[in-house]
C-alpha cells in the first residue's frame, strides 16, 4: 500500500521554474508489457526521502520534469494496478536526462480491494462494493447481466428476475453512474459491459435511493489511441442467441465508440400453483405453461473531446428497443362451496418499449495558487421510455377481455460536483436535481357475451400521472490520520416531493419526505497482509409508481394487483465491518453487516370474495444481520479455487388489516468456482450455486442449487476466443414458493429452460481493451485528491 501513497500527490505539485537560473529536464516514456502507452502515470522526483517535483504522462505515455535541481535523485514511476518502478537519476549542471522507456508490470495484489482472479480479474471485493468483470465469467456467453451477477453471494435473483442485495429488493440501478428508466437488468447486454459494481455501502456522492444498495453497470470504453473493434456471437441450443459489434477510434483530442447489440430469447416456463383459502375452504389449482419470447436491439454512441489537458467533454447516447411477448395457458381447477369446476384461459401480452438515454458531461481540472488540485464535474442526463402493451385474454378459445396500454417513464437529472485538496485531505461537495415520473394510459375492455360488443371497464382502466422532484446536496471529507489509519466522513440531504393525479377518479395526492443521510468509514492497515474497515450509512427507498398506482391490474381471473397511494418511503441504517487478508496462496475478504429498516415496503395479499388482491404496505421493522466471505485459493499455477458465501438472519415485523405479516429465518447464498488452465490460452470453469430458503413477508422460498461448466480457448495472441458453456448441468434450477398465513395457504413451483448448451466466438481487432490499469485500481489514498481519472 505504501508504494501507492504518492500516486496522486504529484498531481498537486507545481512546475518549478526559477527565472535567471538554468533549468534541467528529465523525460521518458512509460509503457505496459504489451507496449501500450500508459496515460496519467505519475513520475515523481525524490531527494532525501522528500518529493522535489513531478509530472504526469500524456496520452502517448510521455512525461517531462523541469526544474532547477542538480545531484543524485530517485525517480519513482507509478500507476494504479501496476508495480511501482524506482530509477536512480544523476542530474548535472545543465542539459537533459532521457531515461528512455520504462515498462510497468501489473500489480499482483491489492490490500484494500482484494483481486479474486488471475490474469484478467473477474472480481474485486471491498467493504463498499464488489466489482465483477463479465468477460472473465463463464456465464458471459448467455449475454445476460443477470447471470453474471449471480457470481456475487450478496446478490439473489427470483423467478421474475427481481434482484435483491442481502435480501433487500429495493436496489438502485445505474448505467455509467446515471439512473435509468429500465425496470430490470435483462435488457442490458453483457457484451457491452466492462464492469458491474455491486455497491452495498455507497457513500454520499451517490443518490441515497435504494435501501438494498446500488448496481452500477459500467459500459466499455476505449481510451488508448488507435482503431479497435470487437465482434462476438453466442448461440444457445435451441432458440437463444446474442451478438455484439463495437468499434472504437481515438486520436489526439477525440475519441469515438459505436456499438450494436442484438438478442433473441425463446423460453418456456411450466408452473403449478395450489392455493386454498382459510375462511371459506375454497381452493384453486392452476397448471400454467408460458412461452416468453424476448428480443432487444441496442445502439450506443460515446464521444470524448479533450479541449485541453484540463478540460474534458463527453457525450453518451444509447437507444434500446426491447420487446417481450408472454403467452400463458392456464388450466384452472376450482372448488367453491364443495362444487368443482374447470376453466381454460389464455393471456397474450406484448411489451413493446423504445428507450432513449443520454448524458452530457464536462470536467475541468486546475490548481490553485498553492499548487493544490481541484476538479469540477457537470452532468446533465435523461432517460426515457415510450411503452405500448396490447393484451388479449381468452376463455375456451374465445376472446373475453382486451386492453391497450401506454406509459412514459422519465428521469431527468442535473448535477454539479466539486473536489479539492483541503489541508491533508480531500473535500468533495455536490448538488443534484432529479425529476422522475410516468404518464400511464391503460384502457381495458370486456366483451358482452350477449351482443359481442366491447364495453369499457372503469374498474380496470388507468390514467395515473406520477411526478417526483428530488433536490439533493452533499459534502464529504476524506483523509489519512497516519500511515495506517484513514477515514471518510460525509453528509447528504435529500428532499422528495411527490404528486399523483388521476382524471377519471379525481385523485390529487401530494406528499413530501426528508432524508438526512450521514456516512462514515474508517480503514486501518494492521500489517502488509491484514486490513480492517468500518462503515456507517443511511439510505432511503421511495415508493415507485407501480407501488403507488391505485388502479387494479388484472394478473389472471382470480388474482388482481393494485397500489397504495398512502405508502411512505422506507429508510435503512447500515453498519458494516470488513477485513481483508492477502497472501501469495490465499486471499480472504469478509464483511459483517447489520441493517435496520424502518417502514419497509412489501407486497401483501388480501382476499375479496375468493379473489386474491395483491397490494403494497409499509411494514414496521426489518432486521437483517449477517456476514459474507470471498475466499480465493491458488494452490497451483494452473488451478484457482473461488468460494463466495453470504449468510444472514432476516426478521420482518408488521401487520396489515389485522393480519400479521411477520416472517424470519436464516439464509445462505453460496457459490464455488474451480478455474483450470491446463494449456496456454485455455480456461475451464466449473461453478456451483446453492441458495437456501429465503424469507419475505407472507411467503418463503425453497432451496435452489445448480451447476454451470464453461471452457474458453484463445488463439492468435488473444485476438480470437472460442467458448462453450453448459448451464444448469443437472437441470435442478427452479423457483418454488410457499406461504401459510391467516388468509390462504399457497404452493407455487416454476421451472424454465435453465439447462442449455452455448457456443460463442469473439474476435478482437487491434486488442480492444480499456486503458491499462483502470479496472485493477486500488482504493485511493484518502489524503490526496484524484485528478483526471
mmCIF file of N, CA and C in Angstrom, residues 281-364:
data_model
loop_
_atom_site.group_PDB
_atom_site.id
_atom_site.type_symbol
_atom_site.label_atom_id
_atom_site.label_comp_id
_atom_site.label_asym_id
_atom_site.label_seq_id
_atom_site.Cartn_x
_atom_site.Cartn_y
_atom_site.Cartn_z
ATOM 1 N N UNK A 281 -62.568 -22.251 2.797
ATOM 2 C CA UNK A 281 -62.197 -23.611 2.440
ATOM 3 C C UNK A 281 -62.152 -23.852 0.947
ATOM 4 N N UNK A 282 -62.441 -22.852 0.130
ATOM 5 C CA UNK A 282 -62.361 -22.990 -1.318
ATOM 6 C C UNK A 282 -60.895 -23.072 -1.757
ATOM 7 N N UNK A 283 -60.690 -23.610 -2.960
ATOM 8 C CA UNK A 283 -59.321 -23.801 -3.434
ATOM 9 C C UNK A 283 -59.237 -23.579 -4.939
ATOM 10 N N UNK A 284 -58.003 -23.304 -5.401
ATOM 11 C CA UNK A 284 -57.705 -23.126 -6.826
ATOM 12 C C UNK A 284 -56.420 -23.889 -7.128
ATOM 13 N N UNK A 285 -56.470 -24.723 -8.153
ATOM 14 C CA UNK A 285 -55.280 -25.391 -8.670
ATOM 15 C C UNK A 285 -55.071 -24.931 -10.104
ATOM 16 N N UNK A 286 -53.858 -24.445 -10.392
ATOM 17 C CA UNK A 286 -53.554 -23.939 -11.730
ATOM 18 C C UNK A 286 -52.336 -24.651 -12.307
ATOM 19 N N UNK A 287 -52.472 -25.101 -13.538
ATOM 20 C CA UNK A 287 -51.344 -25.581 -14.338
ATOM 21 C C UNK A 287 -51.091 -24.510 -15.396
ATOM 22 N N UNK A 288 -49.892 -23.938 -15.397
ATOM 23 C CA UNK A 288 -49.597 -22.803 -16.266
ATOM 24 C C UNK A 288 -48.402 -23.148 -17.147
ATOM 25 N N UNK A 289 -48.566 -22.914 -18.440
ATOM 26 C CA UNK A 289 -47.456 -23.055 -19.388
ATOM 27 C C UNK A 289 -47.284 -21.725 -20.108
ATOM 28 N N UNK A 290 -46.112 -21.176 -19.989
ATOM 29 C CA UNK A 290 -45.844 -19.859 -20.575
ATOM 30 C C UNK A 290 -44.737 -19.966 -21.613
ATOM 31 N N UNK A 291 -44.909 -19.239 -22.679
ATOM 32 C CA UNK A 291 -43.880 -19.106 -23.713
ATOM 33 C C UNK A 291 -43.479 -17.626 -23.780
ATOM 34 N N UNK A 292 -42.260 -17.328 -23.336
ATOM 35 C CA UNK A 292 -41.753 -15.958 -23.336
ATOM 36 C C UNK A 292 -40.739 -15.787 -24.458
ATOM 37 N N UNK A 293 -41.015 -14.829 -25.317
ATOM 38 C CA UNK A 293 -40.105 -14.508 -26.421
ATOM 39 C C UNK A 293 -39.588 -13.087 -26.204
ATOM 40 N N UNK A 294 -38.282 -12.975 -25.966
ATOM 41 C CA UNK A 294 -37.655 -11.681 -25.743
ATOM 42 C C UNK A 294 -36.734 -11.344 -26.894
ATOM 43 N N UNK A 295 -36.776 -10.111 -27.342
ATOM 44 C CA UNK A 295 -35.804 -9.617 -28.311
ATOM 45 C C UNK A 295 -35.424 -8.197 -27.918
ATOM 46 N N UNK A 296 -34.215 -7.821 -28.286
ATOM 47 C CA UNK A 296 -33.750 -6.477 -27.935
ATOM 48 C C UNK A 296 -32.652 -6.070 -28.901
ATOM 49 N N UNK A 297 -32.662 -4.816 -29.280
ATOM 50 C CA UNK A 297 -31.605 -4.230 -30.080
ATOM 51 C C UNK A 297 -31.145 -2.946 -29.404
ATOM 52 N N UNK A 298 -29.827 -2.808 -29.264
ATOM 53 C CA UNK A 298 -29.258 -1.658 -28.562
ATOM 54 C C UNK A 298 -28.202 -1.007 -29.445
ATOM 55 N N UNK A 299 -28.282 0.299 -29.580
ATOM 56 C CA UNK A 299 -27.274 1.069 -30.309
ATOM 57 C C UNK A 299 -26.708 2.111 -29.349
ATOM 58 N N UNK A 300 -25.396 2.197 -29.262
ATOM 59 C CA UNK A 300 -24.776 3.141 -28.349
ATOM 60 C C UNK A 300 -23.702 3.964 -29.020
ATOM 61 N N UNK A 301 -23.533 5.193 -28.574
ATOM 62 C CA UNK A 301 -22.511 6.113 -29.097
ATOM 63 C C UNK A 301 -21.860 6.822 -27.920
ATOM 64 N N UNK A 302 -20.532 6.849 -27.922
ATOM 65 C CA UNK A 302 -19.764 7.575 -26.910
ATOM 66 C C UNK A 302 -18.747 8.461 -27.612
ATOM 67 N N UNK A 303 -18.750 9.751 -27.263
ATOM 68 C CA UNK A 303 -17.811 10.711 -27.834
ATOM 69 C C UNK A 303 -17.105 11.439 -26.702
ATOM 70 N N UNK A 304 -15.767 11.480 -26.782
ATOM 71 C CA UNK A 304 -14.962 12.224 -25.811
ATOM 72 C C UNK A 304 -14.120 13.255 -26.540
ATOM 73 N N UNK A 305 -14.080 14.454 -25.993
ATOM 74 C CA UNK A 305 -13.271 15.521 -26.583
ATOM 75 C C UNK A 305 -12.472 16.194 -25.478
ATOM 76 N N UNK A 306 -11.154 16.172 -25.634
ATOM 77 C CA UNK A 306 -10.276 16.822 -24.674
ATOM 78 C C UNK A 306 -9.912 18.191 -25.235
ATOM 79 N N UNK A 307 -10.680 19.209 -24.838
ATOM 80 C CA UNK A 307 -10.449 20.561 -25.341
ATOM 81 C C UNK A 307 -9.070 21.061 -24.950
ATOM 82 N N UNK A 308 -8.597 20.643 -23.780
ATOM 83 C CA UNK A 308 -7.262 20.963 -23.296
ATOM 84 C C UNK A 308 -6.896 19.887 -22.290
ATOM 85 N N UNK A 309 -5.652 19.855 -21.810
ATOM 86 C CA UNK A 309 -5.325 18.841 -20.800
ATOM 87 C C UNK A 309 -6.185 18.936 -19.554
ATOM 88 N N UNK A 310 -6.834 20.085 -19.341
ATOM 89 C CA UNK A 310 -7.632 20.276 -18.133
ATOM 90 C C UNK A 310 -9.133 20.340 -18.382
ATOM 91 N N UNK A 311 -9.551 20.194 -19.640
ATOM 92 C CA UNK A 311 -10.975 20.321 -19.972
ATOM 93 C C UNK A 311 -11.395 19.138 -20.833
ATOM 94 N N UNK A 312 -12.370 18.372 -20.318
ATOM 95 C CA UNK A 312 -12.816 17.161 -20.999
ATOM 96 C C UNK A 312 -14.333 17.199 -21.141
ATOM 97 N N UNK A 313 -14.805 16.967 -22.358
ATOM 98 C CA UNK A 313 -16.233 16.865 -22.645
ATOM 99 C C UNK A 313 -16.548 15.439 -23.067
ATOM 100 N N UNK A 314 -17.706 14.930 -22.652
ATOM 101 C CA UNK A 314 -18.104 13.575 -23.027
ATOM 102 C C UNK A 314 -19.595 13.534 -23.303
ATOM 103 N N UNK A 315 -19.961 12.790 -24.335
ATOM 104 C CA UNK A 315 -21.360 12.579 -24.705
ATOM 105 C C UNK A 315 -21.615 11.091 -24.788
ATOM 106 N N UNK A 316 -22.639 10.620 -24.075
ATOM 107 C CA UNK A 316 -23.065 9.225 -24.143
ATOM 108 C C UNK A 316 -24.515 9.178 -24.575
ATOM 109 N N UNK A 317 -24.789 8.313 -25.548
ATOM 110 C CA UNK A 317 -26.167 8.145 -26.015
ATOM 111 C C UNK A 317 -26.394 6.684 -26.313
ATOM 112 N N UNK A 318 -27.559 6.192 -25.932
ATOM 113 C CA UNK A 318 -27.919 4.823 -26.277
ATOM 114 C C UNK A 318 -29.413 4.729 -26.525
ATOM 115 N N UNK A 319 -29.757 3.896 -27.471
ATOM 116 C CA UNK A 319 -31.155 3.613 -27.798
ATOM 117 C C UNK A 319 -31.362 2.112 -27.698
ATOM 118 N N UNK A 320 -32.427 1.715 -27.015
ATOM 119 C CA UNK A 320 -32.717 0.302 -26.808
ATOM 120 C C UNK A 320 -34.173 0.037 -27.172
ATOM 121 N N UNK A 321 -34.425 -1.121 -27.814
ATOM 122 C CA UNK A 321 -35.765 -1.444 -28.285
ATOM 123 C C UNK A 321 -36.153 -2.855 -27.828
ATOM 124 N N UNK A 322 -36.363 -3.026 -26.508
ATOM 125 C CA UNK A 322 -36.758 -4.344 -26.009
ATOM 126 C C UNK A 322 -38.218 -4.664 -26.339
ATOM 127 N N UNK A 323 -38.444 -5.932 -26.622
ATOM 128 C CA UNK A 323 -39.799 -6.412 -26.899
ATOM 129 C C UNK A 323 -39.942 -7.786 -26.265
ATOM 130 N N UNK A 324 -41.067 -7.986 -25.574
ATOM 131 C CA UNK A 324 -41.297 -9.266 -24.927
ATOM 132 C C UNK A 324 -42.758 -9.671 -25.097
ATOM 133 N N UNK A 325 -42.958 -10.876 -25.612
ATOM 134 C CA UNK A 325 -44.304 -11.446 -25.725
ATOM 135 C C UNK A 325 -44.427 -12.598 -24.733
ATOM 136 N N UNK A 326 -45.473 -12.547 -23.916
ATOM 137 C CA UNK A 326 -45.707 -13.574 -22.913
ATOM 138 C C UNK A 326 -47.054 -14.230 -23.199
ATOM 139 N N UNK A 327 -46.995 -15.460 -23.673
ATOM 140 C CA UNK A 327 -48.199 -16.227 -23.994
ATOM 141 C C UNK A 327 -48.378 -17.292 -22.919
ATOM 142 N N UNK A 328 -49.461 -17.162 -22.116
ATOM 143 C CA UNK A 328 -49.682 -18.066 -20.995
ATOM 144 C C UNK A 328 -50.985 -18.837 -21.172
ATOM 145 N N UNK A 329 -50.899 -20.157 -20.978
ATOM 146 C CA UNK A 329 -52.067 -21.021 -20.994
ATOM 147 C C UNK A 329 -52.330 -21.537 -19.576
ATOM 148 N N UNK A 330 -53.544 -21.257 -19.071
ATOM 149 C CA UNK A 330 -53.938 -21.654 -17.716
ATOM 150 C C UNK A 330 -54.955 -22.780 -17.804
ATOM 151 N N UNK A 331 -54.681 -23.838 -17.067
ATOM 152 C CA UNK A 331 -55.675 -24.888 -16.869
ATOM 153 C C UNK A 331 -56.089 -24.832 -15.404
ATOM 154 N N UNK A 332 -57.252 -24.211 -15.154
ATOM 155 C CA UNK A 332 -57.668 -23.900 -13.789
ATOM 156 C C UNK A 332 -58.719 -24.894 -13.293
ATOM 157 N N UNK A 333 -58.494 -25.366 -12.080
ATOM 158 C CA UNK A 333 -59.484 -26.247 -11.427
ATOM 159 C C UNK A 333 -59.906 -25.574 -10.121
ATOM 160 N N UNK A 334 -61.206 -25.298 -9.972
ATOM 161 C CA UNK A 334 -61.732 -24.592 -8.812
ATOM 162 C C UNK A 334 -62.595 -25.536 -7.972
ATOM 163 N N UNK A 335 -62.549 -25.326 -6.678
ATOM 164 C CA UNK A 335 -63.506 -25.954 -5.760
ATOM 165 C C UNK A 335 -64.119 -24.831 -4.935
ATOM 166 N N UNK A 336 -65.406 -24.546 -5.162
ATOM 167 C CA UNK A 336 -66.099 -23.480 -4.442
ATOM 168 C C UNK A 336 -67.374 -24.045 -3.861
ATOM 169 N N UNK A 337 -67.532 -23.890 -2.550
ATOM 170 C CA UNK A 337 -68.680 -24.458 -1.828
ATOM 171 C C UNK A 337 -68.811 -25.945 -2.126
ATOM 172 N N UNK A 338 -67.649 -26.617 -2.184
ATOM 173 C CA UNK A 338 -67.520 -28.058 -2.401
ATOM 174 C C UNK A 338 -67.939 -28.484 -3.807
ATOM 175 N N UNK A 339 -68.147 -27.520 -4.711
ATOM 176 C CA UNK A 339 -68.509 -27.837 -6.090
ATOM 177 C C UNK A 339 -67.308 -27.587 -7.005
ATOM 178 N N UNK A 340 -66.823 -28.603 -7.745
ATOM 179 C CA UNK A 340 -65.657 -28.420 -8.618
ATOM 180 C C UNK A 340 -66.075 -27.834 -9.970
ATOM 181 N N UNK A 341 -65.134 -27.123 -10.597
ATOM 182 C CA UNK A 341 -65.328 -26.601 -11.956
ATOM 183 C C UNK A 341 -63.964 -26.404 -12.592
ATOM 184 N N UNK A 342 -63.970 -26.305 -13.942
ATOM 185 C CA UNK A 342 -62.726 -26.147 -14.688
ATOM 186 C C UNK A 342 -62.857 -24.995 -15.677
ATOM 187 N N UNK A 343 -61.726 -24.358 -15.955
ATOM 188 C CA UNK A 343 -61.711 -23.266 -16.921
ATOM 189 C C UNK A 343 -60.335 -23.187 -17.571
ATOM 190 N N UNK A 344 -60.335 -23.196 -18.914
ATOM 191 C CA UNK A 344 -59.097 -22.966 -19.659
ATOM 192 C C UNK A 344 -59.034 -21.488 -20.039
ATOM 193 N N UNK A 345 -57.901 -20.875 -19.749
ATOM 194 C CA UNK A 345 -57.752 -19.451 -20.004
ATOM 195 C C UNK A 345 -56.381 -19.190 -20.643
ATOM 196 N N UNK A 346 -56.335 -18.205 -21.526
ATOM 197 C CA UNK A 346 -55.083 -17.829 -22.189
ATOM 198 C C UNK A 346 -54.906 -16.318 -22.125
ATOM 199 N N UNK A 347 -53.695 -15.883 -21.829
ATOM 200 C CA UNK A 347 -53.362 -14.459 -21.896
ATOM 201 C C UNK A 347 -52.236 -14.273 -22.916
ATOM 202 N N UNK A 348 -52.371 -13.246 -23.721
ATOM 203 C CA UNK A 348 -51.378 -12.932 -24.752
ATOM 204 C C UNK A 348 -51.006 -11.456 -24.593
ATOM 205 N N UNK A 349 -49.851 -11.201 -23.963
ATOM 206 C CA UNK A 349 -49.442 -9.838 -23.634
ATOM 207 C C UNK A 349 -48.098 -9.546 -24.296
ATOM 208 N N UNK A 350 -48.021 -8.410 -24.956
ATOM 209 C CA UNK A 350 -46.781 -7.985 -25.602
ATOM 210 C C UNK A 350 -46.324 -6.650 -25.025
ATOM 211 N N UNK A 351 -45.061 -6.621 -24.597
ATOM 212 C CA UNK A 351 -44.463 -5.388 -24.070
ATOM 213 C C UNK A 351 -43.525 -4.820 -25.134
ATOM 214 N N UNK A 352 -43.884 -3.689 -25.690
ATOM 215 C CA UNK A 352 -43.042 -3.004 -26.666
ATOM 216 C C UNK A 352 -42.516 -1.712 -26.043
ATOM 217 N N UNK A 353 -41.206 -1.527 -26.091
ATOM 218 C CA UNK A 353 -40.630 -0.324 -25.494
ATOM 219 C C UNK A 353 -39.572 0.275 -26.427
ATOM 220 N N UNK A 354 -39.507 1.593 -26.394
ATOM 221 C CA UNK A 354 -38.409 2.309 -27.043
ATOM 222 C C UNK A 354 -37.747 3.160 -25.968
ATOM 223 N N UNK A 355 -36.495 2.869 -25.681
ATOM 224 C CA UNK A 355 -35.795 3.579 -24.619
ATOM 225 C C UNK A 355 -34.663 4.419 -25.203
ATOM 226 N N UNK A 356 -34.570 5.657 -24.746
ATOM 227 C CA UNK A 356 -33.503 6.558 -25.170
ATOM 228 C C UNK A 356 -32.866 7.157 -23.924
ATOM 229 N N UNK A 357 -31.551 7.074 -23.851
ATOM 230 C CA UNK A 357 -30.810 7.633 -22.734
ATOM 231 C C UNK A 357 -29.636 8.452 -23.253
ATOM 232 N N UNK A 358 -29.386 9.562 -22.597
ATOM 233 C CA UNK A 358 -28.271 10.405 -22.985
ATOM 234 C C UNK A 358 -27.683 11.112 -21.789
ATOM 235 N N UNK A 359 -26.376 11.379 -21.856
ATOM 236 C CA UNK A 359 -25.691 12.108 -20.784
ATOM 237 C C UNK A 359 -24.615 12.982 -21.406
ATOM 238 N N UNK A 360 -24.554 14.216 -20.963
ATOM 239 C CA UNK A 360 -23.535 15.166 -21.409
ATOM 240 C C UNK A 360 -22.770 15.624 -20.175
ATOM 241 N N UNK A 361 -21.456 15.452 -20.187
ATOM 242 C CA UNK A 361 -20.652 15.788 -19.015
ATOM 243 C C UNK A 361 -19.481 16.682 -19.401
ATOM 244 N N UNK A 362 -19.049 17.467 -18.409
ATOM 245 C CA UNK A 362 -17.896 18.353 -18.579
ATOM 246 C C UNK A 362 -17.054 18.280 -17.312
ATOM 247 N N UNK A 363 -15.748 18.120 -17.514
ATOM 248 C CA UNK A 363 -14.815 18.055 -16.384
ATOM 249 C C UNK A 363 -13.724 19.099 -16.581
ATOM 250 N N UNK A 364 -13.443 19.844 -15.507
ATOM 251 C CA UNK A 364 -12.374 20.836 -15.551
ATOM 252 C C UNK A 364 -11.436 20.604 -14.379
#
